[in-house]
Short mmCIF file of C-alpha atoms (C1' of nucleotides) in Angstrom, two decimals:
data_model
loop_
_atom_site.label_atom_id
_atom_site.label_comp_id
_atom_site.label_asym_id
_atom_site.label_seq_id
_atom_site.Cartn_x
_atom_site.Cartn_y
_atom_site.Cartn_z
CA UNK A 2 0.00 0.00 0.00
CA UNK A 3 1.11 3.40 -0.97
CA UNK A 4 1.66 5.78 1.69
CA UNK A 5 2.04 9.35 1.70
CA UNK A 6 4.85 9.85 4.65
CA UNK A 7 4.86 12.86 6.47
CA UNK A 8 8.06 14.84 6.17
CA UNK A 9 11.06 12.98 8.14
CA UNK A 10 12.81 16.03 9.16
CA UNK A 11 10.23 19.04 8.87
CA UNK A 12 7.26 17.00 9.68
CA UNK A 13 5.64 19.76 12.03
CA UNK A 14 5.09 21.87 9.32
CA UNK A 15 1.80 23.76 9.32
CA UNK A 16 0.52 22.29 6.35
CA UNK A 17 0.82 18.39 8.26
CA UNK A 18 -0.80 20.15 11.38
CA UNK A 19 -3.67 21.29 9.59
CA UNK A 20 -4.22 18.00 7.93
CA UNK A 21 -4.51 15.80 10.92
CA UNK A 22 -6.46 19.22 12.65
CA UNK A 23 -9.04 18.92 9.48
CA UNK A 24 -9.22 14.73 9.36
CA UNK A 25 -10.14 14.81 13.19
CA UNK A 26 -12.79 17.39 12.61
CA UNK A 27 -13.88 15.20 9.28
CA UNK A 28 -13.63 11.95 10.69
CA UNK A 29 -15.31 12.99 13.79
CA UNK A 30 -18.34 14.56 11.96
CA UNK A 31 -18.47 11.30 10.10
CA UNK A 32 -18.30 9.12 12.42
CA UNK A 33 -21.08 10.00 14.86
CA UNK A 34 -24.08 10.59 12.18
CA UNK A 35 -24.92 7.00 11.72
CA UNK A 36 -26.04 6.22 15.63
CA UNK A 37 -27.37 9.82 15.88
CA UNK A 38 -29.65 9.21 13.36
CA UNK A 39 -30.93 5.83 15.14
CA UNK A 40 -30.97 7.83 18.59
CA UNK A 41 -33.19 10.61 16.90
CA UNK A 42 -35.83 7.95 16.42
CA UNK A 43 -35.76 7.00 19.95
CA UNK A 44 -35.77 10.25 21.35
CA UNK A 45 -32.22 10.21 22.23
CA UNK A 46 -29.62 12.56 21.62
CA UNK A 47 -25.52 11.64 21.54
CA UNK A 48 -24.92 11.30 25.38
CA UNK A 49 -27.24 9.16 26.05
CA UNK A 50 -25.55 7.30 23.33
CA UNK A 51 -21.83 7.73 25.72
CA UNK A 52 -23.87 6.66 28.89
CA UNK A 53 -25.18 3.40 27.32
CA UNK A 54 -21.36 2.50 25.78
CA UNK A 55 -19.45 3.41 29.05
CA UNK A 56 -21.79 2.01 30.96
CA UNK A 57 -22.15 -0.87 28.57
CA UNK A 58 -18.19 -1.56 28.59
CA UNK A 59 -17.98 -0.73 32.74
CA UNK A 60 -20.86 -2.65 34.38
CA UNK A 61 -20.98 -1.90 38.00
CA UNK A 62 -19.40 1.96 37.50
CA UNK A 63 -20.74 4.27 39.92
CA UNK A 64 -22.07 8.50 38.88
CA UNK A 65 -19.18 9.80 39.44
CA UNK A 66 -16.83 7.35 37.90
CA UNK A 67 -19.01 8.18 34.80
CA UNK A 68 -18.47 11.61 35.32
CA UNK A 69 -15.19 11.14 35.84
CA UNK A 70 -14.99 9.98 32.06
CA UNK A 71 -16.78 12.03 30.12
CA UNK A 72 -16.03 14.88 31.96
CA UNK A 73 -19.32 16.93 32.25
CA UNK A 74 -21.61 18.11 35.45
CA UNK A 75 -23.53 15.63 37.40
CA UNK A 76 -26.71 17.91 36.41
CA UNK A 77 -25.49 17.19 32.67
CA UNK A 78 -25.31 13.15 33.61
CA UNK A 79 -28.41 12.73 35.93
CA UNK A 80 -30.83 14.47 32.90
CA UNK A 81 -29.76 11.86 29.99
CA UNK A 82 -29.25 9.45 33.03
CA UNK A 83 -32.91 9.32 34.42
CA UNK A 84 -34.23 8.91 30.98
CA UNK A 85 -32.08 6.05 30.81
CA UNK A 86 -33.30 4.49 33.81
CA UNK A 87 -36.93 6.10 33.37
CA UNK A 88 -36.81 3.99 30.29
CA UNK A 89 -35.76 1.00 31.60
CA UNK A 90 -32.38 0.71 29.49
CA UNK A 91 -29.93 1.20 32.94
CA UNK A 92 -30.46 0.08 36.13
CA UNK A 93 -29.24 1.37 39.47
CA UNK A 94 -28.38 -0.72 42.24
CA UNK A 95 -27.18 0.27 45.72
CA UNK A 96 -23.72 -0.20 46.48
CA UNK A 97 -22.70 -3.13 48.31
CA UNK A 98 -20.07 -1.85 50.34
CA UNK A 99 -20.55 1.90 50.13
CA UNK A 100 -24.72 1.59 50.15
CA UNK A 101 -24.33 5.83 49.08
CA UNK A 102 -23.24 4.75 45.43
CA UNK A 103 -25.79 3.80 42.78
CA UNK A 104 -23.92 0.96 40.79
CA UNK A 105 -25.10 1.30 36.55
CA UNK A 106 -25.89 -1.49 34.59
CA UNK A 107 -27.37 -2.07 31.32
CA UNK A 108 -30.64 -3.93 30.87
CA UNK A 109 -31.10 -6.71 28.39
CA UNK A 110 -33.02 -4.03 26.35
CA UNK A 111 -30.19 -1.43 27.01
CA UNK A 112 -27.58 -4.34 25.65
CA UNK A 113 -29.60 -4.47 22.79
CA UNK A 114 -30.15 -0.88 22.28
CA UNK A 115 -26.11 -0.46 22.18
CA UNK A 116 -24.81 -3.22 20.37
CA UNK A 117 -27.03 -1.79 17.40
CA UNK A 118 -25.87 1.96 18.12
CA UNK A 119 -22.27 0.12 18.05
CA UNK A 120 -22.67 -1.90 15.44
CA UNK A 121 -22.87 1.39 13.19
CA UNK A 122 -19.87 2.63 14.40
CA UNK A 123 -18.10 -0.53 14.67
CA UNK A 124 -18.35 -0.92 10.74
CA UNK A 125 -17.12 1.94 9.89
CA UNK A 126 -14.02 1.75 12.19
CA UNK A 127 -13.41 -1.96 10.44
CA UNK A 128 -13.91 -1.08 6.76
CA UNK A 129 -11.06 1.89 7.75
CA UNK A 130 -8.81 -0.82 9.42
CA UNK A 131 -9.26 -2.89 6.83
CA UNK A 132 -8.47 -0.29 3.70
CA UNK A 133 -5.74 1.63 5.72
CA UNK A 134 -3.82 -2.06 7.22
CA UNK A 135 -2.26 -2.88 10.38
CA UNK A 136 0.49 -0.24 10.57
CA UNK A 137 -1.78 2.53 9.76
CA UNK A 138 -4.04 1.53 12.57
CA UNK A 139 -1.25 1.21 15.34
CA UNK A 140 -0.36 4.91 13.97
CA UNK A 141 -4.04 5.78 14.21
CA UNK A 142 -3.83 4.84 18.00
CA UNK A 143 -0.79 5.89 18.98
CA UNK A 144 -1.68 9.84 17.38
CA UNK A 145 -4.63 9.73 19.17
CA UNK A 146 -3.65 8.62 22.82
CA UNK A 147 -0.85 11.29 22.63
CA UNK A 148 -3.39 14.02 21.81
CA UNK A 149 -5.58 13.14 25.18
CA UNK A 150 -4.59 15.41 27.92
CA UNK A 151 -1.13 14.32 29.53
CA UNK A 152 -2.93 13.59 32.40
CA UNK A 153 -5.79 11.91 31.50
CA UNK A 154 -3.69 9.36 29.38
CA UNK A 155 -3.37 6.19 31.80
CA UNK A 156 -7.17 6.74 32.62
CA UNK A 157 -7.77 6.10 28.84
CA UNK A 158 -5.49 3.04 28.66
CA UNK A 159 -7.07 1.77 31.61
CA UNK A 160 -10.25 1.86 29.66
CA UNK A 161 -9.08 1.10 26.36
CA UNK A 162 -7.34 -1.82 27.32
CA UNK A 163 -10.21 -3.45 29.51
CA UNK B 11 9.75 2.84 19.28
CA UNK B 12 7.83 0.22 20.06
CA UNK B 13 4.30 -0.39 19.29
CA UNK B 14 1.90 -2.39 20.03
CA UNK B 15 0.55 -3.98 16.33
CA UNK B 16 -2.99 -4.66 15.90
CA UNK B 17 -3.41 -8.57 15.14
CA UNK B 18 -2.13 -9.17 11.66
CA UNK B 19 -4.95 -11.34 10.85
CA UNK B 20 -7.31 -11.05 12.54
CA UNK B 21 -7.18 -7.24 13.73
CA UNK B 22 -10.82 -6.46 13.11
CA UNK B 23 -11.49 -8.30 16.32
CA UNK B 24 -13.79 -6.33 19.08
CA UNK B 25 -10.92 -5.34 21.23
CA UNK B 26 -9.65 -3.33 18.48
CA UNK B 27 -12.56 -1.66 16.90
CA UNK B 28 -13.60 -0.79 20.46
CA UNK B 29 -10.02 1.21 21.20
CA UNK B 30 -10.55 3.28 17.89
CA UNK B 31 -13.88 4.28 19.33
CA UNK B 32 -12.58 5.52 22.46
CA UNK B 33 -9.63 6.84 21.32
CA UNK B 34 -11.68 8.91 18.85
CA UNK B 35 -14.18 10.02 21.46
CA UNK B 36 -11.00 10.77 24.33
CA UNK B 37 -8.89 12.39 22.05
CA UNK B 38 -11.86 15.10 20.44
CA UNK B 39 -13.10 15.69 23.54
CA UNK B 40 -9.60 17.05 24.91
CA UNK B 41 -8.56 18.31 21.25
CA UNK B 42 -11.44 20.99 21.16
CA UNK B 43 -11.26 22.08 25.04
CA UNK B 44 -8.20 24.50 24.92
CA UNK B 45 -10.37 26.87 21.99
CA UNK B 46 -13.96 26.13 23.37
CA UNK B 47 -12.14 28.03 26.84
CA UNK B 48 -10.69 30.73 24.82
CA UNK B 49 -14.02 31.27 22.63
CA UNK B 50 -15.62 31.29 25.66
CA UNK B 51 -14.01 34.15 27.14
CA UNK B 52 -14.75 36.36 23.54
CA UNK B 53 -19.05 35.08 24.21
CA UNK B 54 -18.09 32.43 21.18
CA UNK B 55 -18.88 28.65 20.62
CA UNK B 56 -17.41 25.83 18.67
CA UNK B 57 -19.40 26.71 15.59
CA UNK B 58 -17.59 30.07 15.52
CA UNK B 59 -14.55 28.24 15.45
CA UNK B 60 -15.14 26.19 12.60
CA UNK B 61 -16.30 29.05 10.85
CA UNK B 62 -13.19 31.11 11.31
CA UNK B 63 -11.23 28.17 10.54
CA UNK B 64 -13.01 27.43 7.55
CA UNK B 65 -13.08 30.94 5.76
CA UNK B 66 -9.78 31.27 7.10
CA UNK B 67 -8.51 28.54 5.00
CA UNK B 68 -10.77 29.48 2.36
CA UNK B 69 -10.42 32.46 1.67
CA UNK B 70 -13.30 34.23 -0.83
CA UNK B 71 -15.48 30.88 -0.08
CA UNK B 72 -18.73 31.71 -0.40
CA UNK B 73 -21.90 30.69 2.34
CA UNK B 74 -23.17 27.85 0.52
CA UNK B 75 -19.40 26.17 0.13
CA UNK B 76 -19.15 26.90 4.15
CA UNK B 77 -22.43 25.07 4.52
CA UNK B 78 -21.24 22.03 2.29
CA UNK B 79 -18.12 21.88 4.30
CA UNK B 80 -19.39 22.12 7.50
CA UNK B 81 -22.90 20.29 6.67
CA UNK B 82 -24.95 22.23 8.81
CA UNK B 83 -28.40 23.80 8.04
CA UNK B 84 -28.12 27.63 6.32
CA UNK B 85 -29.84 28.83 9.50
CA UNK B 86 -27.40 27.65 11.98
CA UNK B 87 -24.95 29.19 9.92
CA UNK B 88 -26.51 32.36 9.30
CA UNK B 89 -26.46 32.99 13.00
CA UNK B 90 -23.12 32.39 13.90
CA UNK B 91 -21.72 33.84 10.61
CA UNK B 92 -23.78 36.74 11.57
CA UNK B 93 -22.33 38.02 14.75
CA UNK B 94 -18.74 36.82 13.03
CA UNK B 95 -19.32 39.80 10.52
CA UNK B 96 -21.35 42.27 12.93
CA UNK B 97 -18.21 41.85 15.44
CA UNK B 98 -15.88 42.12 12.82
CA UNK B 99 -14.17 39.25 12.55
CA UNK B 100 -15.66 38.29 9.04
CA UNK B 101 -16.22 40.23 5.90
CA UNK B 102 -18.57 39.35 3.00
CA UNK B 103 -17.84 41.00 -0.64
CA UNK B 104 -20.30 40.72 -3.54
CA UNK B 105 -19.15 37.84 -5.52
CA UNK B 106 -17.76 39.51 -9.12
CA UNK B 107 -18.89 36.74 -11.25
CA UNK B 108 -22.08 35.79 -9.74
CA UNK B 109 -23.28 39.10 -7.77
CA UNK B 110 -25.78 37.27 -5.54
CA UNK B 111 -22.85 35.59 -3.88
CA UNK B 112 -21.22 36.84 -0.84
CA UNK B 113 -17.82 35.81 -0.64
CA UNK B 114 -16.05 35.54 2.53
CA UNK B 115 -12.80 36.15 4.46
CA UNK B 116 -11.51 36.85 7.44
CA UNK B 117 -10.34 40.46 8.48
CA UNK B 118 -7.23 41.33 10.08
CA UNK B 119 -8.82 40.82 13.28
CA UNK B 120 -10.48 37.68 12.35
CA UNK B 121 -6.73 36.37 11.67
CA UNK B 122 -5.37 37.17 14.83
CA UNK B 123 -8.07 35.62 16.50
CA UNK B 124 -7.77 31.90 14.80
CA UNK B 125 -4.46 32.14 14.82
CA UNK B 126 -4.93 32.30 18.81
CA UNK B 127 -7.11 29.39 18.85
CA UNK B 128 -5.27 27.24 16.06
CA UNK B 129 -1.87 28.11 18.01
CA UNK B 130 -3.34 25.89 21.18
CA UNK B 131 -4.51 23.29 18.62
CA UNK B 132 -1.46 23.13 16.77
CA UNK B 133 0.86 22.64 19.56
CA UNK B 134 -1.38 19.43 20.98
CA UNK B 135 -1.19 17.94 17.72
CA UNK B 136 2.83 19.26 17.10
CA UNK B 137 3.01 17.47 20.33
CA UNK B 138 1.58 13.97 19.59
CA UNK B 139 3.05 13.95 16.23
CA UNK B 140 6.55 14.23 17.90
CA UNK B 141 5.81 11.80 20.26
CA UNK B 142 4.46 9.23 17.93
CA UNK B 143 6.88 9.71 14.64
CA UNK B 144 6.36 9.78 11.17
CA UNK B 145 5.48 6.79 10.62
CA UNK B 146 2.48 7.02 13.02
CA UNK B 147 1.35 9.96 11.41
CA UNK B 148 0.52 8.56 8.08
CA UNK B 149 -1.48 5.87 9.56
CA UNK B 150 -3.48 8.42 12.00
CA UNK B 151 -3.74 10.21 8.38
CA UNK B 152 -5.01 7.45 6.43
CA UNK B 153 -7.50 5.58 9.29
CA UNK B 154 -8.86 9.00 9.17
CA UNK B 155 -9.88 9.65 5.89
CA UNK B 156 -11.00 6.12 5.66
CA UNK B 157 -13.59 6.73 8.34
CA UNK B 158 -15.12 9.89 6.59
CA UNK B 159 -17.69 8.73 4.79
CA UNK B 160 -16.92 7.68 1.07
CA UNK B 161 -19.08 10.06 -0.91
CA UNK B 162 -16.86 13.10 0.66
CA UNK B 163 -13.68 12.06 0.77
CA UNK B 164 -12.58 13.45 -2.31
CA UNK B 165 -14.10 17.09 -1.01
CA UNK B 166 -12.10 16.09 2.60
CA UNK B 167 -8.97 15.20 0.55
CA UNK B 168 -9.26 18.56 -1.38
CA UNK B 169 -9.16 20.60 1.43
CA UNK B 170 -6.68 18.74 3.32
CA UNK B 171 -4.35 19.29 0.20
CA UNK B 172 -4.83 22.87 -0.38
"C1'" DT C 15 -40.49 36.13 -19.20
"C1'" DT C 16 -40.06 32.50 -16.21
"C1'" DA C 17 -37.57 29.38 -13.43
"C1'" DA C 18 -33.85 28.41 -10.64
"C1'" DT C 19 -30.19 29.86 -7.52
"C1'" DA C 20 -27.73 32.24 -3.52
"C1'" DT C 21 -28.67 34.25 0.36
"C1'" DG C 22 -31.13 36.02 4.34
"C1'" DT C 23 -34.65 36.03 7.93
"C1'" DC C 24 -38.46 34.90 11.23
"C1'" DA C 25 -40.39 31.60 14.34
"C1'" DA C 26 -40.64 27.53 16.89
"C1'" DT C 27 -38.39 23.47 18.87
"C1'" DA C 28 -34.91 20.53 20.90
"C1'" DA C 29 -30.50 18.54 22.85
"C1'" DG C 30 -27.15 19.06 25.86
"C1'" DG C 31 -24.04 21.66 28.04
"C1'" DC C 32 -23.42 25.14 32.16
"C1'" DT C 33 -23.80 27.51 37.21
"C1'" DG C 34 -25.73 27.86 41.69
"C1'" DA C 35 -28.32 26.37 45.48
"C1'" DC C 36 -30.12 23.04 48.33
"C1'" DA C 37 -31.37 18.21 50.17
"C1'" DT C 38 -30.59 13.44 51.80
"C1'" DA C 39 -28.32 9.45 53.12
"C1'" DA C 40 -24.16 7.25 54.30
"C1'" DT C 41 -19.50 7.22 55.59
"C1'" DT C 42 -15.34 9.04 57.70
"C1'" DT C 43 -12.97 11.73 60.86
"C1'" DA C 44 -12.00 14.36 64.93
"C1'" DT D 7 -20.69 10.42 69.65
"C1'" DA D 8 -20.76 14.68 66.95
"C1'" DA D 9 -19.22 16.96 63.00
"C1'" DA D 10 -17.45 17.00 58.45
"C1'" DT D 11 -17.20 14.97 54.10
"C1'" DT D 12 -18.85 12.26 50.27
"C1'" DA D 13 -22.15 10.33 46.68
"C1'" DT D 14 -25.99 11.35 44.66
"C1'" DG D 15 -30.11 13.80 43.27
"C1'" DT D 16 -32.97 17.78 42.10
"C1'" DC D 17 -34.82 22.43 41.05
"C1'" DA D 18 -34.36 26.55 38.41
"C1'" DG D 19 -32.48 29.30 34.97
"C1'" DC D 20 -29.31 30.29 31.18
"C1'" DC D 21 -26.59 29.52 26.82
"C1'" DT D 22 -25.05 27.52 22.36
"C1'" DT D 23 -25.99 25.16 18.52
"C1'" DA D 24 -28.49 22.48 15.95
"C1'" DT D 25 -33.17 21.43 13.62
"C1'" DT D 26 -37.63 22.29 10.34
"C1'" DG D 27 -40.63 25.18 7.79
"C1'" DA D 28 -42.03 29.28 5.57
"C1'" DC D 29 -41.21 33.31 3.17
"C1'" DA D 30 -38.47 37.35 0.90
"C1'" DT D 31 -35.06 39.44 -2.28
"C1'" DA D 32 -31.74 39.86 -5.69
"C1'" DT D 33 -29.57 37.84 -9.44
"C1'" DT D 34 -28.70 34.67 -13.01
"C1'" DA D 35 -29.96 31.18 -16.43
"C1'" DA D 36 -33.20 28.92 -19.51
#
DNA sequence: TTAATATGTCAATAAGGCTGACATAATTTA
DNA sequence: TAAATTATGTCAGCCTTATTGACATATTAA
């Protein structure tokens, strides 16, 4: 597979900056449209589509480790959250050994609801793998852990590794 | 430097589609927080940013290339656009050819200001580059553009190359 | 002359963020 | 044990950014 390399020497050059600025901001848009438009017909709206995968891919996380991920007020989370629950795709149960904590599970129906919403996105991200190879895709991951804040890197390994 | 390879073979597996996700979703959220805080402080939004990116690298564009780019209704735009030329950050001249068109560009103050908020952008990316080589880069590049959707990556590749 | 195009605008609606204030139950600490 | 802290929830109000639909104007093309 051809490859366009980046410059060995000069690589920082604006023009290389701007490129991977504009793919993120391409890719991105891309990328979420296809379970946005299944969430629209549920009522739902992209972070209820982030509470069902983290919670999906953490059973058992408490609020605030949620909040702790995506990184937005608890007023933010508990709004998408008791729809969620209201609509019986996450359940809460008491903590076990802290009994304050509220423990977040999916449902069977919230399982369902997210493999779909994943399935979207998980074709996409194969066909890409697939086109750009192996190499590329180690690239791809590497470039994007090193643009997550310093010190909010070993929380995302932690996750992406699970 | 070594790096972890994605399964040779069998590299679509669920481990690895699921670390693109996240990756994608870690690394936007903390790529667009240093400008949101800066736009923030001038009474902006994201949307402003795009746009002064956009016209910035565009220079003469006109409103309906801006909404093709960005892919967002002519009313959303028309908004944000709006206070972008009332505050003087954006200027619209008659088109010469085609006098219903309003083409745009940025003013000198328009300039300074996304070169302030690409300057925090650029450096996270200068960054992560540096960290991850050249090599890395491509891949990041090409995973990328594979996950825009087909029907525009010839119009993301165009701009890209500009 | 008519139709289509580029743009703008008004109005209503919605998602999803935010801040601030306050409440409750449970746990930890002094 | 009493007081402080923690985990969570909730109410109220505000903002940005997106949507759809309808209509208006100027200009260009058929």
């Amino acid at each position: 597979m051809q490859r366009k390399l980046p410059h060995s020497n000069l690589y920082l050059r604006e023009e290389e900056l701007r490129r991977g600025i504009e793919l993120l901001y391409f890719a991105y848009r891309d990328f979420t449209k296809d379970p946005d438009d299944i969430l629209a017909q549920s009522g739902f709206g992209r972070a209820h589509h982030r509470v069902l995968y983290f919670v999906g891919r953490n059973p058992g996380t408490t609020v605030s480790g949620l909040l702790g991920l995506l990184r937005i007020t608890k007023q933010s989370l508990s709004r998408v959250l008791g729809q969620l629950v209201d609509e019986g795709y996450v359940e809460q149960k008491p903590g076990e050994v802290d009994r304050r904590q509220r423990l977040l599970y999916l449902t069977d129906k919230g399982e369902d609801f997210e493999k779909k919403l994943f399935a979207t996105q998980r074709n996409r991200v194969a066909e890409a793998y697939k086109k750009a190879g192996p190499e590329a895709v180690a690239g791809f991951w590497e470039v994007l852990l090193n643009i997550v804040d310093e010190d909010q890197r070993d929380t995302v390994l932690r996750q992406i590794e699970k």
